[in-house]
Amino acid sequence: MGILSGLFHSRDKPKDSTNGSNYRFLFGGTTSGNRVTEQSAMQMTAVYACVRILSEAIAGLPLHLYHYTETGSKEKAIKHPLYFLLHDEPNPEMTSFVFRETMMTHLLLYGNAYSQIIRNGKGEVIGLYPLMPNRMTVDRDDKGQIYYQYLVSDSDAPTMKEGTVNLKKEDVLHIPGLGFDGLVGYSPIAMAKNAIGLSIATEEYGAKFFANGATPGGILEYPGTVKDPDRVRESWNKGFSGRNSHKVAILEEGMKYTPISISPNEAQFLETRKFQIDEIARIFRIPPHMVGDLEKSSFSNIEQQSLEFVKYTLEPWLMRWEQSINRALLSPNEKSTYFVKFNVDGLLRGDYQSRMSGYATARQNGWMSANDIRELENLDLIPVEEGGNLYLINGNMTKLADAGIFAKGGKEQSDEEVLEVEEPDESEGTDNGEDVVSQRDNRRGKLV
């Protein structure tokens, strides 16, 4: 019972990843000896590239609010006040692109993205302001209801007073990342701190190596006793390291300099740096060619990798965004008729030849008009009176209702029923039965 009570107590009070949660010890020092935080990780080019790629991709996609019509089709809810906030300006201080880019950066670095929801007297959403995840704590009250505790600073938007503010869950748009309890996400940077720490260590090694003129350390040999070795070492480093490297050294009194030759290849320096780029790209599920590693990319597979980026990398993030927005920003009555959706068609368009082939198939089969195609290609629409909205099909195709048995109400007729019609007397007006057979076949062809 003690174990169970402790388990339920831990779930009753979930903590944010940057505010004393039970995995907070993962931040900070690493096995490599380098301290890894969200800020220090962004100094790595591979981490910066991955975060920038994902945040700009999410921010650049069109985001629309839709609603279902009486016929069951969907159309953009342009007149809804939430449409303008999501598509254009979530608040007077930033555009939709900047807002989503900021929120996605928080989500990738801290594992959570928070935004304060501003409502009017009617309960309608009139503003969204991003909140820093490292100053947010998630907790439960005595009744088990989730609330958010935020530490306000003077750099935040003037929507809250300075100090610690408690926010209801209805007042916070929370997009959690991957986590253990479904309430709070865990930071990818904290979970992969050793991989990032190794990258930082190899980068620092390379920087120091080239700062020393790409010359490894060495040994100063003196035939006698050195009275002040520290002074001799400092004098040597000052005169022949950094910007003074490769200068001609003059040694006195039998002193000799013996370099320690350890090449970067022997220390696997370059291989380690290259592998760590792939390691960081693996954390964020980014194709290596998008962070500048083209070793395993070619003309034949790079397009397929780009499509896989949309399907396996972007779509899970888009689902988190869409479902979180629908849950937090739509009222219970609106959730049955309104929904938010990202448009990824632009990323899946492919090359020009593939698009034209797909458009031709859609046009010939009647499920896209000329204006539908021109709108996707950002071309001016053809006026309606000139047939821009017409849906066409090939002439050898017909409706199912006009074909075969369906033309007669859907009742199948046997050959006997087809022949049970008024037939002319074979003995009247004919010398043989050829005309009668011809009339029967014609009549039968009309019925079948």
Short mmCIF file of C-alpha atoms in Angstrom, two decimals:
data_model
loop_
_atom_site.label_atom_id
_atom_site.label_comp_id
_atom_site.label_asym_id
_atom_site.label_seq_id
_atom_site.Cartn_x
_atom_site.Cartn_y
_atom_site.Cartn_z
CA MET A 1 0.00 0.00 0.00
CA GLY A 2 2.90 2.33 0.66
CA ILE A 3 4.20 1.82 -2.88
CA LEU A 4 0.75 2.41 -4.39
CA SER A 5 0.15 5.52 -2.32
CA GLY A 6 3.49 6.91 -3.39
CA LEU A 7 2.68 6.17 -7.03
CA PHE A 8 -0.67 7.93 -6.93
CA HIS A 9 0.83 10.84 -5.00
CA SER A 10 3.46 11.33 -7.73
CA ARG A 11 0.81 11.33 -10.45
CA ASP A 12 -1.35 13.76 -8.52
CA LYS A 13 1.42 16.34 -8.69
CA PRO A 14 3.07 16.32 -12.11
CA LYS A 15 5.95 18.73 -12.39
CA ASP A 16 7.27 20.53 -15.42
CA SER A 17 10.60 19.34 -16.83
CA THR A 18 12.44 22.49 -15.79
CA ASN A 19 10.93 22.97 -12.34
CA GLY A 20 12.07 20.23 -10.01
CA SER A 21 10.56 17.15 -11.63
CA ASN A 22 11.91 13.71 -10.82
CA TYR A 23 14.17 13.72 -13.86
CA ARG A 24 15.59 17.18 -13.33
CA PHE A 25 18.95 15.58 -12.45
CA LEU A 26 19.35 14.76 -16.13
CA PHE A 27 20.10 18.38 -16.86
CA GLY A 28 23.49 19.93 -16.22
CA GLY A 29 26.72 17.92 -16.12
CA THR A 30 27.40 15.08 -18.54
CA THR A 31 29.87 12.24 -18.79
CA SER A 32 31.92 14.32 -21.22
CA GLY A 33 32.32 16.99 -18.56
CA ASN A 34 30.32 19.65 -20.39
CA ARG A 35 27.21 21.22 -18.91
CA VAL A 36 24.16 20.82 -21.15
CA THR A 37 21.13 23.11 -20.90
CA GLU A 38 18.62 24.34 -23.44
CA GLN A 39 20.69 27.46 -24.05
CA SER A 40 24.05 25.70 -24.34
CA ALA A 41 22.57 23.03 -26.62
CA MET A 42 21.43 25.71 -29.07
CA GLN A 43 25.09 26.70 -29.53
CA MET A 44 25.59 23.39 -31.33
CA THR A 45 25.03 23.90 -35.04
CA ALA A 46 23.24 20.56 -35.45
CA VAL A 47 20.79 21.29 -32.60
CA TYR A 48 20.21 24.81 -33.86
CA ALA A 49 19.59 23.53 -37.39
CA CYS A 50 17.11 20.85 -36.26
CA VAL A 51 15.17 23.26 -34.04
CA ARG A 52 15.09 25.89 -36.77
CA ILE A 53 13.96 23.42 -39.46
CA LEU A 54 11.04 22.10 -37.40
CA SER A 55 9.95 25.44 -35.94
CA GLU A 56 10.02 27.22 -39.30
CA ALA A 57 8.22 24.32 -41.00
CA ILE A 58 5.37 24.42 -38.46
CA ALA A 59 5.22 28.23 -38.54
CA GLY A 60 5.20 28.39 -42.35
CA LEU A 61 2.32 25.97 -42.94
CA PRO A 62 -1.11 27.52 -43.54
CA LEU A 63 -3.30 27.11 -40.45
CA HIS A 64 -7.06 27.42 -40.96
CA LEU A 65 -10.22 27.07 -38.88
CA TYR A 66 -12.90 25.02 -40.65
CA HIS A 67 -16.54 24.25 -39.95
CA TYR A 68 -18.94 21.67 -41.33
CA THR A 69 -21.82 22.91 -43.48
CA GLU A 70 -25.34 21.52 -43.53
CA THR A 71 -24.43 19.32 -46.50
CA GLY A 72 -21.56 17.74 -44.58
CA SER A 73 -18.78 19.46 -46.51
CA LYS A 74 -16.18 21.67 -44.83
CA GLU A 75 -15.29 25.28 -45.51
CA LYS A 76 -13.09 27.94 -43.90
CA ALA A 77 -14.71 29.73 -40.97
CA ILE A 78 -13.32 33.12 -41.92
CA LYS A 79 -15.90 35.06 -39.91
CA HIS A 80 -15.06 33.26 -36.68
CA PRO A 81 -12.81 35.46 -34.43
CA LEU A 82 -10.45 32.53 -33.80
CA TYR A 83 -9.61 32.30 -37.51
CA PHE A 84 -7.85 35.68 -37.50
CA LEU A 85 -5.92 34.87 -34.32
CA LEU A 86 -4.54 31.59 -35.66
CA HIS A 87 -4.01 32.63 -39.27
CA ASP A 88 -2.82 36.24 -38.90
CA GLU A 89 -2.18 37.76 -35.46
CA PRO A 90 -2.56 35.90 -32.15
CA ASN A 91 -1.79 39.15 -30.32
CA PRO A 92 -0.93 42.75 -31.24
CA GLU A 93 2.79 42.13 -30.69
CA MET A 94 3.54 39.26 -33.07
CA THR A 95 2.42 37.56 -36.26
CA SER A 96 1.12 34.03 -36.52
CA PHE A 97 4.46 32.89 -37.96
CA VAL A 98 6.48 34.30 -35.06
CA PHE A 99 4.00 32.96 -32.49
CA ARG A 100 4.09 29.41 -33.84
CA GLU A 101 7.85 29.52 -34.35
CA THR A 102 8.35 30.56 -30.72
CA MET A 103 5.95 27.95 -29.37
CA MET A 104 7.55 25.18 -31.45
CA THR A 105 11.02 26.18 -30.27
CA HIS A 106 9.82 25.86 -26.65
CA LEU A 107 8.31 22.49 -27.46
CA LEU A 108 11.54 21.15 -28.98
CA LEU A 109 13.88 22.45 -26.29
CA TYR A 110 11.79 22.20 -23.11
CA GLY A 111 9.30 19.50 -24.10
CA ASN A 112 6.32 21.81 -23.47
CA ALA A 113 4.80 24.91 -25.03
CA TYR A 114 2.54 27.21 -23.02
CA SER A 115 0.46 30.19 -24.07
CA GLN A 116 -1.86 32.37 -22.01
CA ILE A 117 -5.41 32.57 -23.36
CA ILE A 118 -7.07 35.99 -23.15
CA ARG A 119 -10.88 35.97 -23.33
CA ASN A 120 -13.53 38.67 -23.43
CA GLY A 121 -16.71 38.84 -21.34
CA LYS A 122 -18.45 36.36 -23.69
CA GLY A 123 -15.76 33.77 -23.22
CA GLU A 124 -14.40 34.24 -26.75
CA VAL A 125 -10.64 34.00 -27.32
CA ILE A 126 -9.22 37.42 -28.23
CA GLY A 127 -5.48 36.87 -27.67
CA LEU A 128 -2.70 34.32 -27.19
CA TYR A 129 0.61 35.16 -25.48
CA PRO A 130 3.53 32.68 -25.24
CA LEU A 131 4.82 31.82 -21.76
CA MET A 132 8.33 30.63 -20.92
CA PRO A 133 8.34 26.91 -20.03
CA ASN A 134 11.26 27.26 -17.59
CA ARG A 135 9.06 29.42 -15.35
CA MET A 136 5.95 27.25 -15.48
CA THR A 137 4.91 24.55 -13.01
CA VAL A 138 1.99 22.14 -13.46
CA ASP A 139 0.21 21.04 -10.29
CA ARG A 140 -3.15 19.83 -8.92
CA ASP A 141 -5.31 21.48 -6.28
CA ASP A 142 -7.07 19.76 -3.38
CA LYS A 143 -9.89 18.67 -5.68
CA GLY A 144 -7.52 17.09 -8.19
CA GLN A 145 -7.99 19.82 -10.80
CA ILE A 146 -4.96 20.83 -12.85
CA TYR A 147 -3.70 24.39 -12.57
CA TYR A 148 -0.62 26.20 -13.85
CA GLN A 149 1.71 28.28 -11.70
CA TYR A 150 3.78 30.84 -13.59
CA LEU A 151 6.60 33.07 -12.40
CA VAL A 152 6.08 36.45 -14.10
CA SER A 153 9.00 38.72 -14.98
CA ASP A 154 9.16 42.25 -16.34
CA SER A 155 10.00 40.91 -19.82
CA ASP A 156 6.61 39.19 -20.20
CA ALA A 157 3.61 40.75 -21.89
CA PRO A 158 1.61 43.07 -19.58
CA THR A 159 -1.22 40.56 -19.16
CA MET A 160 -0.30 39.51 -15.61
CA LYS A 161 1.11 41.21 -12.54
CA GLU A 162 4.67 40.43 -11.49
CA GLY A 163 5.16 37.59 -9.07
CA THR A 164 3.76 34.07 -9.06
CA VAL A 165 0.38 33.72 -10.79
CA ASN A 166 -1.96 30.71 -10.72
CA LEU A 167 -3.75 30.06 -14.02
CA LYS A 168 -6.69 27.75 -14.61
CA LYS A 169 -6.38 25.11 -17.28
CA GLU A 170 -9.01 27.01 -19.30
CA ASP A 171 -6.61 29.97 -19.45
CA VAL A 172 -3.59 28.08 -20.81
CA LEU A 173 -2.95 26.56 -24.23
CA HIS A 174 -0.61 23.72 -23.33
CA ILE A 175 1.03 21.59 -26.04
CA PRO A 176 2.94 18.78 -24.29
CA GLY A 177 5.66 16.74 -25.90
CA LEU A 178 6.58 13.12 -25.24
CA GLY A 179 6.18 12.36 -21.54
CA PHE A 180 5.51 9.61 -19.02
CA ASP A 181 2.17 10.77 -17.59
CA GLY A 182 0.45 12.39 -20.58
CA LEU A 183 0.30 15.75 -18.79
CA VAL A 184 3.82 17.15 -19.00
CA GLY A 185 6.38 16.53 -21.73
CA TYR A 186 10.06 15.85 -21.14
CA SER A 187 12.81 17.82 -22.81
CA PRO A 188 14.64 16.04 -25.68
CA ILE A 189 17.74 18.02 -24.68
CA ALA A 190 17.69 16.54 -21.17
CA MET A 191 17.06 13.02 -22.41
CA ALA A 192 19.95 13.18 -24.88
CA LYS A 193 22.35 15.28 -22.80
CA ASN A 194 25.31 12.89 -23.18
CA ALA A 195 25.08 12.84 -26.98
CA ILE A 196 24.89 16.64 -27.05
CA GLY A 197 27.63 16.93 -24.43
CA LEU A 198 29.94 14.81 -26.57
CA SER A 199 29.23 17.09 -29.54
CA ILE A 200 30.09 20.14 -27.44
CA ALA A 201 33.32 18.46 -26.24
CA THR A 202 34.48 17.58 -29.76
CA GLU A 203 33.69 21.07 -30.98
CA GLU A 204 35.67 22.63 -28.13
CA TYR A 205 38.57 20.28 -28.83
CA GLY A 206 38.63 21.32 -32.47
CA ALA A 207 38.44 25.00 -31.54
CA LYS A 208 41.38 24.69 -29.11
CA PHE A 209 43.34 22.58 -31.57
CA PHE A 210 43.14 25.18 -34.32
CA ALA A 211 43.54 28.05 -31.88
CA ASN A 212 46.93 26.51 -31.15
CA GLY A 213 47.80 26.65 -34.84
CA ALA A 214 46.75 23.02 -35.44
CA THR A 215 49.90 22.05 -33.48
CA PRO A 216 49.64 19.48 -30.69
CA GLY A 217 51.37 19.99 -27.39
CA GLY A 218 54.98 19.07 -26.76
CA ILE A 219 57.78 18.70 -24.21
CA LEU A 220 60.51 21.24 -23.39
CA GLU A 221 63.71 19.43 -22.39
CA TYR A 222 66.41 21.19 -20.37
CA PRO A 223 69.72 19.55 -19.50
CA GLY A 224 69.84 21.02 -16.04
CA THR A 225 67.29 21.72 -13.31
CA VAL A 226 64.48 24.15 -14.08
CA LYS A 227 64.01 26.45 -11.10
CA ASP A 228 60.63 27.89 -12.19
CA PRO A 229 58.88 25.49 -14.67
CA ASP A 230 55.58 27.39 -14.60
CA ARG A 231 57.29 30.59 -15.72
CA VAL A 232 59.05 28.75 -18.58
CA ARG A 233 55.78 27.12 -19.69
CA GLU A 234 53.85 30.39 -19.65
CA SER A 235 56.62 32.15 -21.52
CA TRP A 236 56.58 29.46 -24.21
CA ASN A 237 52.78 29.50 -24.59
CA LYS A 238 52.72 33.27 -24.75
CA GLY A 239 55.35 33.43 -27.46
CA PHE A 240 54.47 30.43 -29.65
CA SER A 241 50.76 29.57 -29.30
CA GLY A 242 47.54 31.06 -30.65
CA ARG A 243 48.25 33.94 -33.03
CA ASN A 244 51.99 33.51 -32.47
CA SER A 245 52.04 29.89 -33.60
CA HIS A 246 54.44 28.83 -36.38
CA LYS A 247 56.95 31.49 -35.35
CA VAL A 248 60.61 30.59 -35.27
CA ALA A 249 61.69 29.63 -31.76
CA ILE A 250 65.20 30.31 -30.44
CA LEU A 251 66.24 27.89 -27.70
CA GLU A 252 69.16 28.59 -25.37
CA GLU A 253 71.36 26.63 -23.00
CA GLY A 254 70.74 23.25 -24.63
CA MET A 255 66.94 23.40 -24.37
CA LYS A 256 65.07 21.16 -26.88
CA TYR A 257 61.38 21.06 -27.93
CA THR A 258 59.84 17.66 -28.72
CA PRO A 259 56.27 17.80 -30.15
CA ILE A 260 53.69 15.15 -29.29
CA SER A 261 52.27 14.15 -32.66
CA ILE A 262 48.72 12.88 -32.32
CA SER A 263 46.79 13.51 -35.53
CA PRO A 264 43.06 14.26 -35.45
CA ASN A 265 42.43 11.19 -37.62
CA GLU A 266 44.13 8.95 -35.07
CA ALA A 267 41.97 10.44 -32.36
CA GLN A 268 38.92 9.92 -34.67
CA PHE A 269 38.10 13.56 -34.28
CA LEU A 270 36.46 14.09 -37.66
CA GLU A 271 34.57 10.80 -37.54
CA THR A 272 33.24 11.61 -34.08
CA ARG A 273 32.02 15.03 -35.16
CA LYS A 274 30.27 13.57 -38.21
CA PHE A 275 28.60 10.83 -36.18
CA GLN A 276 27.35 13.30 -33.58
CA ILE A 277 25.60 15.29 -36.31
CA ASP A 278 23.66 12.14 -37.27
CA GLU A 279 23.04 11.44 -33.59
CA ILE A 280 21.44 14.84 -33.00
CA ALA A 281 19.44 14.58 -36.24
CA ARG A 282 18.18 11.21 -34.96
CA ILE A 283 16.93 12.83 -31.75
CA PHE A 284 14.68 15.22 -33.67
CA ARG A 285 13.98 12.73 -36.50
CA ILE A 286 15.41 15.05 -39.16
CA PRO A 287 16.73 13.59 -42.45
CA PRO A 288 20.53 14.08 -42.48
CA HIS A 289 20.47 15.92 -45.81
CA MET A 290 18.40 18.70 -44.23
CA VAL A 291 21.20 19.49 -41.77
CA GLY A 292 23.88 19.46 -44.45
CA ASP A 293 24.96 15.79 -44.39
CA LEU A 294 24.66 14.62 -48.02
CA GLU A 295 26.87 11.55 -47.69
CA LYS A 296 24.01 9.07 -48.06
CA SER A 297 21.73 11.26 -50.18
CA SER A 298 21.41 11.14 -53.94
CA PHE A 299 19.23 12.59 -56.67
CA SER A 300 17.06 9.47 -56.65
CA ASN A 301 16.26 9.31 -52.92
CA ILE A 302 16.39 12.88 -51.63
CA GLU A 303 12.83 13.64 -52.75
CA GLN A 304 11.57 10.51 -51.01
CA GLN A 305 13.39 11.55 -47.83
CA SER A 306 11.67 14.93 -48.01
CA LEU A 307 8.26 13.24 -48.25
CA GLU A 308 9.15 10.99 -45.31
CA PHE A 309 10.04 14.13 -43.34
CA VAL A 310 6.48 15.37 -43.80
CA LYS A 311 4.87 12.01 -43.02
CA TYR A 312 6.95 10.75 -40.10
CA THR A 313 8.40 13.95 -38.61
CA LEU A 314 5.94 16.78 -39.15
CA GLU A 315 2.62 14.95 -38.93
CA PRO A 316 2.98 13.83 -35.28
CA TRP A 317 3.82 17.42 -34.29
CA LEU A 318 0.90 18.75 -36.34
CA MET A 319 -1.45 16.33 -34.59
CA ARG A 320 -0.26 17.63 -31.20
CA TRP A 321 -0.87 21.21 -32.31
CA GLU A 322 -4.30 20.60 -33.85
CA GLN A 323 -5.72 18.54 -31.01
CA SER A 324 -4.36 20.87 -28.32
CA ILE A 325 -5.84 23.92 -30.07
CA ASN A 326 -9.21 22.20 -30.57
CA ARG A 327 -9.29 21.17 -26.91
CA ALA A 328 -8.28 24.51 -25.40
CA LEU A 329 -9.66 27.18 -27.74
CA LEU A 330 -13.00 25.78 -28.91
CA SER A 331 -16.08 25.74 -26.67
CA PRO A 332 -17.87 22.43 -26.03
CA ASN A 333 -20.63 23.44 -28.46
CA GLU A 334 -18.14 24.40 -31.19
CA LYS A 335 -16.12 21.20 -31.03
CA SER A 336 -18.79 19.28 -32.95
CA THR A 337 -18.80 21.68 -35.90
CA TYR A 338 -15.42 23.49 -35.88
CA PHE A 339 -11.88 22.15 -36.13
CA VAL A 340 -8.36 23.43 -36.83
CA LYS A 341 -6.23 21.95 -39.61
CA PHE A 342 -2.76 22.55 -41.05
CA ASN A 343 -2.44 22.44 -44.82
CA VAL A 344 0.56 20.34 -45.89
CA ASP A 345 -0.38 20.08 -49.58
CA GLY A 346 2.39 22.49 -50.52
CA LEU A 347 5.04 20.19 -49.01
CA LEU A 348 3.64 17.12 -50.78
CA ARG A 349 3.34 18.62 -54.25
CA GLY A 350 6.42 16.95 -55.70
CA ASP A 351 8.12 18.10 -58.90
CA TYR A 352 6.39 19.85 -61.79
CA GLN A 353 5.92 16.75 -63.94
CA SER A 354 4.38 14.74 -61.10
CA ARG A 355 1.98 17.56 -60.23
CA MET A 356 0.84 17.99 -63.83
CA SER A 357 0.26 14.24 -64.18
CA GLY A 358 -1.84 14.21 -61.01
CA TYR A 359 -3.82 17.26 -62.08
CA ALA A 360 -4.55 15.66 -65.47
CA THR A 361 -5.90 12.53 -63.80
CA ALA A 362 -8.07 14.57 -61.42
CA ARG A 363 -9.36 16.78 -64.25
CA GLN A 364 -10.22 13.89 -66.56
CA ASN A 365 -12.03 12.00 -63.80
CA GLY A 366 -14.14 14.99 -62.85
CA TRP A 367 -13.15 15.61 -59.23
CA MET A 368 -11.15 18.79 -59.87
CA SER A 369 -12.05 21.82 -61.96
CA ALA A 370 -9.69 24.16 -63.76
CA ASN A 371 -9.98 26.69 -60.94
CA ASP A 372 -9.24 24.04 -58.31
CA ILE A 373 -5.96 23.30 -60.07
CA ARG A 374 -5.10 26.95 -60.69
CA GLU A 375 -5.71 27.78 -57.03
CA LEU A 376 -3.19 25.12 -55.93
CA GLU A 377 -0.67 26.54 -58.40
CA ASN A 378 -1.28 30.14 -57.24
CA LEU A 379 -2.61 31.19 -60.65
CA ASP A 380 -5.43 33.61 -61.40
CA LEU A 381 -8.84 31.94 -61.52
CA ILE A 382 -10.84 31.59 -64.72
CA PRO A 383 -14.18 33.45 -64.57
CA VAL A 384 -17.18 31.27 -63.81
CA GLU A 385 -18.95 32.32 -67.00
CA GLU A 386 -15.99 31.01 -68.98
CA GLY A 387 -16.24 27.56 -67.41
CA GLY A 388 -13.58 27.82 -64.72
CA ASN A 389 -15.64 25.83 -62.19
CA LEU A 390 -16.87 23.11 -64.55
CA TYR A 391 -16.22 19.48 -63.67
CA LEU A 392 -15.67 17.35 -66.78
CA ILE A 393 -15.36 13.64 -67.57
CA ASN A 394 -14.44 11.67 -70.65
CA GLY A 395 -17.21 11.16 -73.23
CA ASN A 396 -17.05 7.37 -73.01
CA MET A 397 -18.09 7.47 -69.36
CA THR A 398 -21.69 7.74 -68.11
CA LYS A 399 -23.53 7.84 -64.82
CA LEU A 400 -24.30 4.55 -63.11
CA ALA A 401 -28.00 5.47 -62.98
CA ASP A 402 -28.11 5.60 -66.79
CA ALA A 403 -26.40 2.27 -67.33
CA GLY A 404 -27.96 -1.18 -67.73
CA ILE A 405 -30.54 -2.36 -65.25
CA PHE A 406 -30.27 0.86 -63.18
CA ALA A 407 -31.93 2.82 -65.98
CA LYS A 408 -35.12 0.79 -65.30
CA GLY A 409 -35.24 1.36 -61.58
CA GLY A 410 -32.60 -1.16 -60.65
CA LYS A 411 -34.74 -4.27 -61.31
CA GLU A 412 -32.95 -6.99 -63.21
CA GLN A 413 -34.96 -8.60 -66.04
CA SER A 414 -34.54 -12.08 -67.39
CA ASP A 415 -34.43 -12.95 -71.07
CA GLU A 416 -38.01 -14.31 -70.89
CA GLU A 417 -39.27 -10.98 -69.51
CA VAL A 418 -37.45 -9.12 -72.23
CA LEU A 419 -39.12 -11.20 -74.91
CA GLU A 420 -42.60 -10.86 -73.36
CA VAL A 421 -43.44 -7.69 -75.25
CA GLU A 422 -45.72 -6.91 -78.12
CA GLU A 423 -44.19 -8.64 -81.07
CA PRO A 424 -45.47 -8.15 -84.60
CA ASP A 425 -46.97 -11.08 -86.37
CA GLU A 426 -44.21 -12.72 -88.29
CA SER A 427 -46.69 -13.46 -91.10
CA GLU A 428 -47.71 -9.82 -91.57
CA GLY A 429 -45.70 -7.57 -93.86
CA THR A 430 -42.67 -9.87 -94.06
CA ASP A 431 -41.55 -12.57 -96.36
CA ASN A 432 -39.23 -14.08 -93.80
CA GLY A 433 -38.38 -13.71 -90.12
CA GLU A 434 -35.31 -11.47 -90.56
CA ASP A 435 -37.13 -8.19 -89.90
CA VAL A 436 -38.87 -9.67 -86.89
CA VAL A 437 -35.60 -10.88 -85.44
CA SER A 438 -34.09 -7.48 -86.10
CA GLN A 439 -36.98 -5.73 -84.35
CA ARG A 440 -36.74 -8.14 -81.43
CA ASP A 441 -33.03 -7.54 -81.09
CA ASN A 442 -33.47 -3.80 -81.23
CA ARG A 443 -36.22 -3.86 -78.64
CA ARG A 444 -34.19 -6.20 -76.46
CA GLY A 445 -31.18 -3.93 -76.72
CA LYS A 446 -33.23 -0.99 -75.45
CA LEU A 447 -34.44 -2.98 -72.47
CA VAL A 448 -31.17 -4.55 -71.42
#
